[in-house]
Coordinates of C-alpha atoms in Angstrom, one line a residue:
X1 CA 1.6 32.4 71.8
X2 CA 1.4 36.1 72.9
X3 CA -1.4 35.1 75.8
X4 CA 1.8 32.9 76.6
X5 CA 4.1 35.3 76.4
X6 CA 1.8 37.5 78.6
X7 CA 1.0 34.7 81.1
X8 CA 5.4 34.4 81.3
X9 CA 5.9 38.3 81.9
X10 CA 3.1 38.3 84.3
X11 CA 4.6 35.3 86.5
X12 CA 7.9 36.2 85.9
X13 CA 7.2 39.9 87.5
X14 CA 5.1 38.9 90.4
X15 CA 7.4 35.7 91.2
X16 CA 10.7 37.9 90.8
X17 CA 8.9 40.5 93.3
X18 CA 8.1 38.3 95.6
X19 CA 11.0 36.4 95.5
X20 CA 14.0 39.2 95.9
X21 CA 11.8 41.5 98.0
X22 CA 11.3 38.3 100.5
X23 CA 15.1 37.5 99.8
X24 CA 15.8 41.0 100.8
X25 CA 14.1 41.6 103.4
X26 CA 15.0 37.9 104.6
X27 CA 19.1 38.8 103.9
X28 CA 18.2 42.2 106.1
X29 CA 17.1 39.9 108.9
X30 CA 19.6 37.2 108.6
X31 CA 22.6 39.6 108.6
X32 CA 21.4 41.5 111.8
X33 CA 21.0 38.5 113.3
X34 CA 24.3 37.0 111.8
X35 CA 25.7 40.0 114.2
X36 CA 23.7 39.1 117.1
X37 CA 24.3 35.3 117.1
X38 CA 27.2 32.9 116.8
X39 CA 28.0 30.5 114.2
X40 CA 27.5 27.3 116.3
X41 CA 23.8 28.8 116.5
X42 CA 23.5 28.1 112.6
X43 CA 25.2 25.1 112.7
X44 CA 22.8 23.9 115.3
X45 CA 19.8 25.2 113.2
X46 CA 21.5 23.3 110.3
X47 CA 21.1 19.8 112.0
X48 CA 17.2 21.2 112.9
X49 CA 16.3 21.5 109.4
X50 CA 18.0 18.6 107.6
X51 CA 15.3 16.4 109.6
X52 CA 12.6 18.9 108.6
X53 CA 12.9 19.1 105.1
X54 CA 12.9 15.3 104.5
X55 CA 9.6 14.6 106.6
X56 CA 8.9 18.3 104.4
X57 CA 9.7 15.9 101.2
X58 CA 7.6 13.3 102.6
X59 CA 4.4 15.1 103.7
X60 CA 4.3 16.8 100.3
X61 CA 5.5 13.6 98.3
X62 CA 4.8 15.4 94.7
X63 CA 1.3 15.7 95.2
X64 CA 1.0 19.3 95.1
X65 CA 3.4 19.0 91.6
X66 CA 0.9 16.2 90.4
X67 CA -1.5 19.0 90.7
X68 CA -0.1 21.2 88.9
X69 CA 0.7 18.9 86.0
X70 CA -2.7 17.3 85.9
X71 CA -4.6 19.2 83.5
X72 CA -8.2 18.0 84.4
X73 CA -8.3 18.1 88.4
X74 CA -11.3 18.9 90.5
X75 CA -12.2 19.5 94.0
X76 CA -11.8 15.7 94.8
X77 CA -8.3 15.6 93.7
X78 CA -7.3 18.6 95.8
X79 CA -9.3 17.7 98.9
X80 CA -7.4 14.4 98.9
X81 CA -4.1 16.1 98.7
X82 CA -5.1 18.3 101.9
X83 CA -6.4 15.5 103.9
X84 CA -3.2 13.6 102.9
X85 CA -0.7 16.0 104.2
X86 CA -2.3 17.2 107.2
X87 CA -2.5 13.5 108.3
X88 CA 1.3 13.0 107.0
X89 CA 2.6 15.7 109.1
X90 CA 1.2 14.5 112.2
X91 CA 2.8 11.6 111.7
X92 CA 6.0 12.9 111.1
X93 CA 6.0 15.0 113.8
X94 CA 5.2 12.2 116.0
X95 CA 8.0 10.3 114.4
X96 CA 11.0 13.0 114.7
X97 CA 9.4 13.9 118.7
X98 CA 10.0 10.0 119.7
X99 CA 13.2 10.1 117.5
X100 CA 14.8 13.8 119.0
X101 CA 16.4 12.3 122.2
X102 CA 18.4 9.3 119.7
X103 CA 19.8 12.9 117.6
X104 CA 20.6 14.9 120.4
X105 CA 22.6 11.9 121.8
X106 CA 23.9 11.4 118.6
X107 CA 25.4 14.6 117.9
X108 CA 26.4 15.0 121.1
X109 CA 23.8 18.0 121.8
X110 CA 21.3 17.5 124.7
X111 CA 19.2 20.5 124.0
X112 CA 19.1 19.4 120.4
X113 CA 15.9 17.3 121.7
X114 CA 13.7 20.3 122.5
X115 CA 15.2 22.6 119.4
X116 CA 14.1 19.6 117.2
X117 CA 10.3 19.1 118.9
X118 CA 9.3 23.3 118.6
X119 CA 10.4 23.8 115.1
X120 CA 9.2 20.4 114.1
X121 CA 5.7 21.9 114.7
X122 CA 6.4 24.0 111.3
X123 CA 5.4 20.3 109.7
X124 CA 1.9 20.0 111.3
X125 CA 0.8 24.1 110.5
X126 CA 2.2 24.3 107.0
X127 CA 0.5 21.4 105.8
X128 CA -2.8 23.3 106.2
X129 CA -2.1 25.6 103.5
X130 CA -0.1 23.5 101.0
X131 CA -3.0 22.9 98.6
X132 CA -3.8 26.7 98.9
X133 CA -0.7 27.8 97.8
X134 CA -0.4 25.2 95.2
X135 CA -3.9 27.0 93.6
X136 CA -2.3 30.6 93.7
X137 CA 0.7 28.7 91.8
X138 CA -2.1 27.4 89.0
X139 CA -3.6 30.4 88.7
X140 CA -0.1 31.9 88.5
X141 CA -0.9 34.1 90.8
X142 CA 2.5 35.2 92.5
X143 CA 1.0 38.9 93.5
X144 CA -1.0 37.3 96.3
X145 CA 2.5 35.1 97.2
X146 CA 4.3 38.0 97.2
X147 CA 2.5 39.5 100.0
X148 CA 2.5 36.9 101.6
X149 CA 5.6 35.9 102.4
X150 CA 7.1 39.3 102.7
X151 CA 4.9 40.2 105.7
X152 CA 5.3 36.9 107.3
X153 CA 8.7 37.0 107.0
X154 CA 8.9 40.9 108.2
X155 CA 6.8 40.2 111.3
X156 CA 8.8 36.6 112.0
X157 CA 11.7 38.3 111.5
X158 CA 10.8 41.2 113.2
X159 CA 10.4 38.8 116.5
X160 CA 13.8 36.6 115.9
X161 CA 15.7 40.0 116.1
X162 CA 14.4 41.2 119.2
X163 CA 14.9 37.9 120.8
X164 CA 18.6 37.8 119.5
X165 CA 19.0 41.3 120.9
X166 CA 17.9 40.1 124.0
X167 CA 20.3 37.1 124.4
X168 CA 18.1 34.0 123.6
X169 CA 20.5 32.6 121.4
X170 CA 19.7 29.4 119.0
X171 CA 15.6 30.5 120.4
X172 CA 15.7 33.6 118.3
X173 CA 16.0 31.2 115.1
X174 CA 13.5 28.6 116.1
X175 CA 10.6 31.2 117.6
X176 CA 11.3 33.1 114.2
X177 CA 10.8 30.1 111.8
X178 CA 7.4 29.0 113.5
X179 CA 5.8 32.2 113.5
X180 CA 6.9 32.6 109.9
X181 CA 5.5 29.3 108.9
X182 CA 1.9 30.2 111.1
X183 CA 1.7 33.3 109.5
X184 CA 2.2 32.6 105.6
X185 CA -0.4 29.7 107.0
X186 CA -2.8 31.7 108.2
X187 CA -2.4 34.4 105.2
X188 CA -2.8 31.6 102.6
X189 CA -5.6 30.4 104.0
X190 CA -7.5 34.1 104.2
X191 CA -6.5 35.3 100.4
X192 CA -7.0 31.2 98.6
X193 CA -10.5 31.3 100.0
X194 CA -10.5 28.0 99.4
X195 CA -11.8 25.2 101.9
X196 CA -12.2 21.3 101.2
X197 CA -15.2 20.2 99.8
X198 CA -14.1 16.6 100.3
X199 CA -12.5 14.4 102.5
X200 CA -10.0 11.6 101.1
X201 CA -11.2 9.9 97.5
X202 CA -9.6 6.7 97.0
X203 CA -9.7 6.7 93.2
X204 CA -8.2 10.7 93.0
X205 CA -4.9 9.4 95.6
X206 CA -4.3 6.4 93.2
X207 CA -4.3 8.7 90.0
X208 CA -2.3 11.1 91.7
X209 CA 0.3 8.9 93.0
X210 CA 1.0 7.4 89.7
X211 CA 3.0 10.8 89.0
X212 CA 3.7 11.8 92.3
X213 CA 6.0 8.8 93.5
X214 CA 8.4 9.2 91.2
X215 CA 8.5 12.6 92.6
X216 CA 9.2 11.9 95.7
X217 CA 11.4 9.5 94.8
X218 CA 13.3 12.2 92.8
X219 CA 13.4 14.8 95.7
X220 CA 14.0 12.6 98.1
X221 CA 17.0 11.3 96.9
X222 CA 17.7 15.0 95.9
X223 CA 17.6 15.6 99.9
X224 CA 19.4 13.2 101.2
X225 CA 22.4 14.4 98.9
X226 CA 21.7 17.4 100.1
X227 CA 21.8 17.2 103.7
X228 CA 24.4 14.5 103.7
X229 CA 26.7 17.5 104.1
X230 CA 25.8 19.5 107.0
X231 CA 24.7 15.8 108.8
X232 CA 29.0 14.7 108.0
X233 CA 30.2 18.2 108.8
X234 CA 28.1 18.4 112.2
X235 CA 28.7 14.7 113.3
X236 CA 32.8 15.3 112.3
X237 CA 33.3 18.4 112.7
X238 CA 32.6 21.6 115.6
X239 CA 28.8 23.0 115.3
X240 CA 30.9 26.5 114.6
X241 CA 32.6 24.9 111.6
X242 CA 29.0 23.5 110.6
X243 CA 27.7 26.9 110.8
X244 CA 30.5 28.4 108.4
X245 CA 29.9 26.0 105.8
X246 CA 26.0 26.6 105.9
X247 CA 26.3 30.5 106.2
X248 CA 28.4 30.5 102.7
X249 CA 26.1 27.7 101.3
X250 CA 23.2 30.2 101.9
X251 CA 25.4 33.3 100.3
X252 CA 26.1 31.4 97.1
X253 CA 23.1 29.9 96.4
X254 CA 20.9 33.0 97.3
X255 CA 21.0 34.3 93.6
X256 CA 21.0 31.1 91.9
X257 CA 18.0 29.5 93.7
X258 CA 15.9 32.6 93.8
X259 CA 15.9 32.6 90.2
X260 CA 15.7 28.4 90.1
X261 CA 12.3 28.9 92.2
X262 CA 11.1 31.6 90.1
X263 CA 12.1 29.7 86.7
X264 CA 10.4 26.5 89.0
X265 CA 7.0 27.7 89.8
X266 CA 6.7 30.3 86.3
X267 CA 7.7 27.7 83.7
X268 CA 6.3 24.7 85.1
X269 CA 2.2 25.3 85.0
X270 CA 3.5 27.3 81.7
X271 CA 5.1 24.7 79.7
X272 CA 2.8 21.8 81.0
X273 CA 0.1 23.5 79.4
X274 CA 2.4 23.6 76.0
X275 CA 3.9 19.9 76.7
X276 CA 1.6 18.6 73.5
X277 CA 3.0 21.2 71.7
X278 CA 7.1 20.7 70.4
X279 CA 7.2 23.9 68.2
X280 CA 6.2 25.9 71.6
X281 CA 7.7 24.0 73.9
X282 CA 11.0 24.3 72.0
X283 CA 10.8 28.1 71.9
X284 CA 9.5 28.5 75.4
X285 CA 12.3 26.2 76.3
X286 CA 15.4 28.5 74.8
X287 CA 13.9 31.7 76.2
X288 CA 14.0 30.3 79.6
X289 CA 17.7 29.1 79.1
X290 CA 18.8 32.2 77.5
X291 CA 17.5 35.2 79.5
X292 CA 17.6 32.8 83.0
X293 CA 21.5 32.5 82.5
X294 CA 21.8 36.2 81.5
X295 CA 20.7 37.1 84.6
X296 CA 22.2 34.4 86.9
X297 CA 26.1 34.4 85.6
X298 CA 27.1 38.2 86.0
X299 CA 25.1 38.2 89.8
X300 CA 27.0 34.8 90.3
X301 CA 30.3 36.1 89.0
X302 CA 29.9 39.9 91.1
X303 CA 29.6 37.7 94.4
X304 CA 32.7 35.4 93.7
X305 CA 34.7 38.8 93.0
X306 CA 33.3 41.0 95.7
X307 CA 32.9 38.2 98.7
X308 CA 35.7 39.7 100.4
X309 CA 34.2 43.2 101.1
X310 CA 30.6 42.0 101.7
X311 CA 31.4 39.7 104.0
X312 CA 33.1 41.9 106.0
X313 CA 30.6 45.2 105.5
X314 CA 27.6 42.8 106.6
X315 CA 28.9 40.2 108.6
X316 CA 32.4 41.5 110.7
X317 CA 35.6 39.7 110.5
X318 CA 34.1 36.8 112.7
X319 CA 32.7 35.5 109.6
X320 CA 35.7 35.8 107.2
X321 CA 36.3 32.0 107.1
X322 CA 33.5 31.4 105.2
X323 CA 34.8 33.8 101.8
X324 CA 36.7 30.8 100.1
X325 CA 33.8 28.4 101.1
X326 CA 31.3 31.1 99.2
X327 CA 33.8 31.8 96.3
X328 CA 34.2 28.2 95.5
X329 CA 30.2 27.0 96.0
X330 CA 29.4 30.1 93.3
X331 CA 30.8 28.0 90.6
X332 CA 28.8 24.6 91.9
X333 CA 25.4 27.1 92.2
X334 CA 26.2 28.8 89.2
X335 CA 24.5 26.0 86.6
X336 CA 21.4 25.3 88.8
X337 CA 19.0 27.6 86.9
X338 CA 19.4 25.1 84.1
X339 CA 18.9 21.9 86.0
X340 CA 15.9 23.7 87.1
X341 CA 14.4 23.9 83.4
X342 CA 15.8 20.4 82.4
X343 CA 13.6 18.4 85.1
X344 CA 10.7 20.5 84.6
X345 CA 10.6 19.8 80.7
X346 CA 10.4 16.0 82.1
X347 CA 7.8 17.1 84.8
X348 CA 5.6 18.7 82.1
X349 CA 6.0 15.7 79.6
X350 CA 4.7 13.6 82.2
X351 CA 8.4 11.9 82.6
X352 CA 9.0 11.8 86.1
X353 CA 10.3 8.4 85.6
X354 CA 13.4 9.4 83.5
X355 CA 13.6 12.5 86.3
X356 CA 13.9 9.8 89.4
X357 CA 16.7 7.6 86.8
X358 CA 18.6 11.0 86.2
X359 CA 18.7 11.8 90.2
X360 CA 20.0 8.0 91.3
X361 CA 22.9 8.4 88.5
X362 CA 23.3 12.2 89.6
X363 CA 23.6 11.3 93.1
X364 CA 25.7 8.6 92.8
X365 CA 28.4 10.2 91.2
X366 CA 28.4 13.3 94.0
X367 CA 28.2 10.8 96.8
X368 CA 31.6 9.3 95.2
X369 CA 32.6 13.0 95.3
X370 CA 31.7 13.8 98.7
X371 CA 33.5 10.8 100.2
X372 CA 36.7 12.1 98.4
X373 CA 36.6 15.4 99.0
X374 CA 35.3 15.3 102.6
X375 CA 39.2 13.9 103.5
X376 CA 40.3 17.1 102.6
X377 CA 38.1 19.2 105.2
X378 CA 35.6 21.4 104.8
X379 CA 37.8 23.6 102.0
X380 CA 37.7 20.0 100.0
X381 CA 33.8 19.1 100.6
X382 CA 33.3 22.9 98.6
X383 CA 35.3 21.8 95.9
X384 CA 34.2 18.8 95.5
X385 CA 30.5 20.6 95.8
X386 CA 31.8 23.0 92.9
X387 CA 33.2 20.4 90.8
X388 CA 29.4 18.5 90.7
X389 CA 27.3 21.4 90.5
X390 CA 29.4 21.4 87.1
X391 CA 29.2 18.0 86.1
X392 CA 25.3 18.3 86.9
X393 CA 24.9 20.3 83.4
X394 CA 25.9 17.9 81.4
X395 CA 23.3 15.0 83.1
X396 CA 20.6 17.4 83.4
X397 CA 20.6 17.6 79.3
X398 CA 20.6 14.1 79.0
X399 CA 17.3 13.6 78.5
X400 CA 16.6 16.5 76.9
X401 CA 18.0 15.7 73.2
X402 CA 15.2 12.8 73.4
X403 CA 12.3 15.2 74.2
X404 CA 12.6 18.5 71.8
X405 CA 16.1 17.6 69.9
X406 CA 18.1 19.7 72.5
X407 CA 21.7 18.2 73.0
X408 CA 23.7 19.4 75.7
X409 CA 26.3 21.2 73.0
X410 CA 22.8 23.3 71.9
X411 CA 22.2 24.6 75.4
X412 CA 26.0 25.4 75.7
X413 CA 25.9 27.9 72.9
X414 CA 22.7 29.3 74.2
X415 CA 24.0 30.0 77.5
X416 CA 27.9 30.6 76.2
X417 CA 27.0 34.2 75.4
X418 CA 26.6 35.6 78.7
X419 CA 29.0 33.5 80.3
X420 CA 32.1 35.0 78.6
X421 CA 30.3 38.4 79.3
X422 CA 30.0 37.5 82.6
X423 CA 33.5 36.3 82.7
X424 CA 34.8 39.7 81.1
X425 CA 33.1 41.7 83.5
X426 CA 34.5 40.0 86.5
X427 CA 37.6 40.3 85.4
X428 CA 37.3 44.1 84.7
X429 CA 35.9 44.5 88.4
X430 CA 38.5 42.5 89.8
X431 CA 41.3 45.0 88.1
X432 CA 39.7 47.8 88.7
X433 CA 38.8 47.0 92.7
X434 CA 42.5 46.0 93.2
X435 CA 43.6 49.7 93.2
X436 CA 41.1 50.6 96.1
X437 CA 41.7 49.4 100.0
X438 CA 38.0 51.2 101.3
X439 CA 35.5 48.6 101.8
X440 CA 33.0 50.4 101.0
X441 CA 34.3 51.5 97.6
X442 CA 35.2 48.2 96.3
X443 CA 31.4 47.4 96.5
X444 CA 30.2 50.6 95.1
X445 CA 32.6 50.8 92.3
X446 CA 32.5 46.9 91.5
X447 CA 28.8 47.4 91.5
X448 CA 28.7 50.2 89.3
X449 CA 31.2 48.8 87.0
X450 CA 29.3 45.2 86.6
X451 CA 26.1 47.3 85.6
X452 CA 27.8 49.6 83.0
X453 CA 30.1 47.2 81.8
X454 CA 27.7 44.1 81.2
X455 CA 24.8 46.7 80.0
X456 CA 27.6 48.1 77.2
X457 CA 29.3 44.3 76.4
X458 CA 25.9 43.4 75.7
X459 CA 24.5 45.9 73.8
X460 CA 28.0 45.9 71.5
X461 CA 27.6 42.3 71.3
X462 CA 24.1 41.8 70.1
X463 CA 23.5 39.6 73.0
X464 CA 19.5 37.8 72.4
X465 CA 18.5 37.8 76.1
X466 CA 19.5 41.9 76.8
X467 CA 17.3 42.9 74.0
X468 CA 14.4 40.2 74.8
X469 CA 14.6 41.9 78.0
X470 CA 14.5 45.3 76.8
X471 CA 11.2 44.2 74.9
X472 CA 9.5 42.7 77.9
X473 CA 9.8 46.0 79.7
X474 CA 8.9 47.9 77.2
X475 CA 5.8 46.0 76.4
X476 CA 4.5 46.1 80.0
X477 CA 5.4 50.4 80.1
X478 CA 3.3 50.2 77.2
X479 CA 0.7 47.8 78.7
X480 CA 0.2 50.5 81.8
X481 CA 0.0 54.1 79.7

């Protein structure tokens, strides 16, 4: 149990380092070039990438998750799995370069056709390193991720701004992406050291597929949810309006699916190796949910209560429509940390059956949202986002009474604790900031006060997760003197 406990602390760090130093280095980029460009450039972008990350979903199609999850794979089974996606992606490519002229015409956007053909390339060069990074993710080896994706995304980056400065618009975006995706492919493939030994093998596609098509089953249907709203919003609405809605999407869920991808990558190789074991698995299981929403809710609740000034300081006032949009999708984002660990308890049992029934009911239900709330604009559609991200709790527990004896009422008290604190300390911030005007001051002081405040209602209040924290820390200080 400690050599899991050490395997955790040691993913954790090195995921949450790569994660928030590529987040912030990533939200420095996007907010100079937020300045730069317009918001009918992101909207534009938004269309781009709804394509992409379904023929993404399909290229991948759980394979590299199968890999993860099968205990007992060799060289066959991951020389498969690259000869797979690198022959997928070509075909998907070839697919959405035939198809770009039909969605340009579609939405109206004639130079949607060549936007869609360049940064469709990102399918064809990221496949070359999928199985690589999937190893580093085995191993748990987020230090070499870490670098990574920061210097790709610095240098990318780097290249966008300059081209923004220099008036190419919508190009800025799309140059930046693809030499972001070469260079994390190039980088992966130089650190893995790993090559294919193999080329296809029949017998390792068929085992792998068993688990894997339920996958991409679940994700796929995960996706198309997903990206049903920017394809409504862009085909009924202006690009500019497109690019408001996507701009706060990617403001409220920044904290919430940094620490989903962490909790993602960390607990999944973790718990699959425990999934035989209940006792573990159980214990393993709280932790996650309990120090997880500790850290999600106050960052969650700081944003909803200090959107005004941030979007203002970092973005100027041409991006002030988007504060109630990023207010109200805070709530919806708020829970996702715990979907996260919900599906992967089914990934690591082996249960991606009951994940791909969960999804169709999931998805069901927010499409009869959607097509309610979308008659009430774009202020509705965020509501109605909200008021499933919410409802989403409950389903993602369903299954996991059945599995370890968790009902949805036992994960409510685990994460009810730093909820309330959360809640207090908004409200504290929100009191004290109403007696400033400065800008400025309202995010230093409301910073400030959400660190003393939660620190102190936690340490008064006993609260498991500050204290397990405080352990992890102090074990790792003591691991390094």
């Amino acid at each position: 149990m400690e050599n899991l406990k050490s395997k955790t602390v040691n993913g954790i760090i090195w995921s949450t380092i790569e994660k928030f130093t590529l987040q912030g280095v990533q939200f420095v980029i996007n907010i100079i070039m937020a300045r730069l460009l317009f918001p009918s450039d992101y909207g534009i972008i938004a269309i781009l990438m709804v394509f992409l990350s379904i023929m993404q979903l399909f290229i991948d199609g759980g394979f590299t998750t199968a890999l993860i999850q099968k205990r007992e794979r060799d060289e066959k089974d991951f020389s498969t799995v690259f000869t797979f996606n690198i022959c997928l992606s070509i075909i998907a490519y070839f697919i959405l370069f035939i198809s770009a002229k039909s969605i340009a015409s579609f939405y109206g956007q004639e130079n949607l056709e060549i936007y869609l053909r360049v940064i469709a390339l990102n399918l064809i060069i990221s496949s070359f390193a999928a199985v690589q990074k999937t190893k580093l993710v085995i191993n748990v080896d987020f230090k070499t991720l870490s670098k990574v994706s920061v210097f790709s995304i610095a240098i990318s980056g780097s290249i966008g701004i300059a081209m923004a400065y220099n008036g190419k618009g919508i190009w800025a975006l799309i140059v930046q992406s693809v030499c972001n995706t070469s260079l994390n492919t190039f980088l992966l493939c130089y650190f893995s050291k790993w090559f294919p030994k193999y080329f296809f093998n029949i017998v390792s596609f068929r085992r792998l597929f068993s688990f894997s098509s339920k996958l991409l089953l679940v994700g796929l249907v995960d996706k198309i949810y997903m990206n049903l709203y920017p394809l409504i919003i862009g085909k009924f609405f202006s690009s500019a309006k497109l690019g408001y809605y996507t701009r706060a999407e990617q403001f409220a869920s920044l904290p919430s699916s940094s620490f989903s991808d962490i909790l993602l990558r960390v607990s999944f190789p973790i718990i699959a190796s425990i999934s035989n074991d209940n006792k573990a698995l159980i214990q393993a299981y709280k932790k996650y949910i309990v120090v997880s929403s500790y850290l999600v809710f106050p960052i969650m609740v700081l944003l909803i209560v200090l959107a005004y000034p941030i979007v203002l300081l970092l973005l100027t006032d041409k991006w002030i429509m988007i504060i109630p949009f990023m207010q109200i999708l805070c709530v919806g984002f708020m829970f996702d940390h715990i979907g996260t660990i919900n599906r992967n308890l089914l990934y690591a049992k082996g249960r991606s059956d009951l994940a791909l029934k969960m999804e169709v009911v999931k998805k069901m239900i927010a499409l009869l949202i959607l097509m309610v709330s979308i008659t009430f604009g774009i202020f509705g559609v965020c509501i109605g986002q909200a008021v499933y991200g919410i409802t989403s709790v409950y389903l993602n527990s369903y299954y996991t009474k059945d599995m370890i004896g968790l009902s949805f009422y036992n994960q409510l008290k685990l994460i009810f604790p730093s909820l309330l604190l959360s809640a207090i300390m908004g409200g504290i911030i929100f009191l004290i900031n109403s007696l400033f005007e400065d800008l400025y001051l309202k995010i230093l002081i409301g910073l400030l006060t959400a660190f003393f405040v939660y620190a102190f209602l936690s340490s008064v209040s006993r609260n498991e997760a500050f204290y397990e924290l405080i352990s992890m820390v102090k074990c790792k200080i003591k691991k390094y003197n």
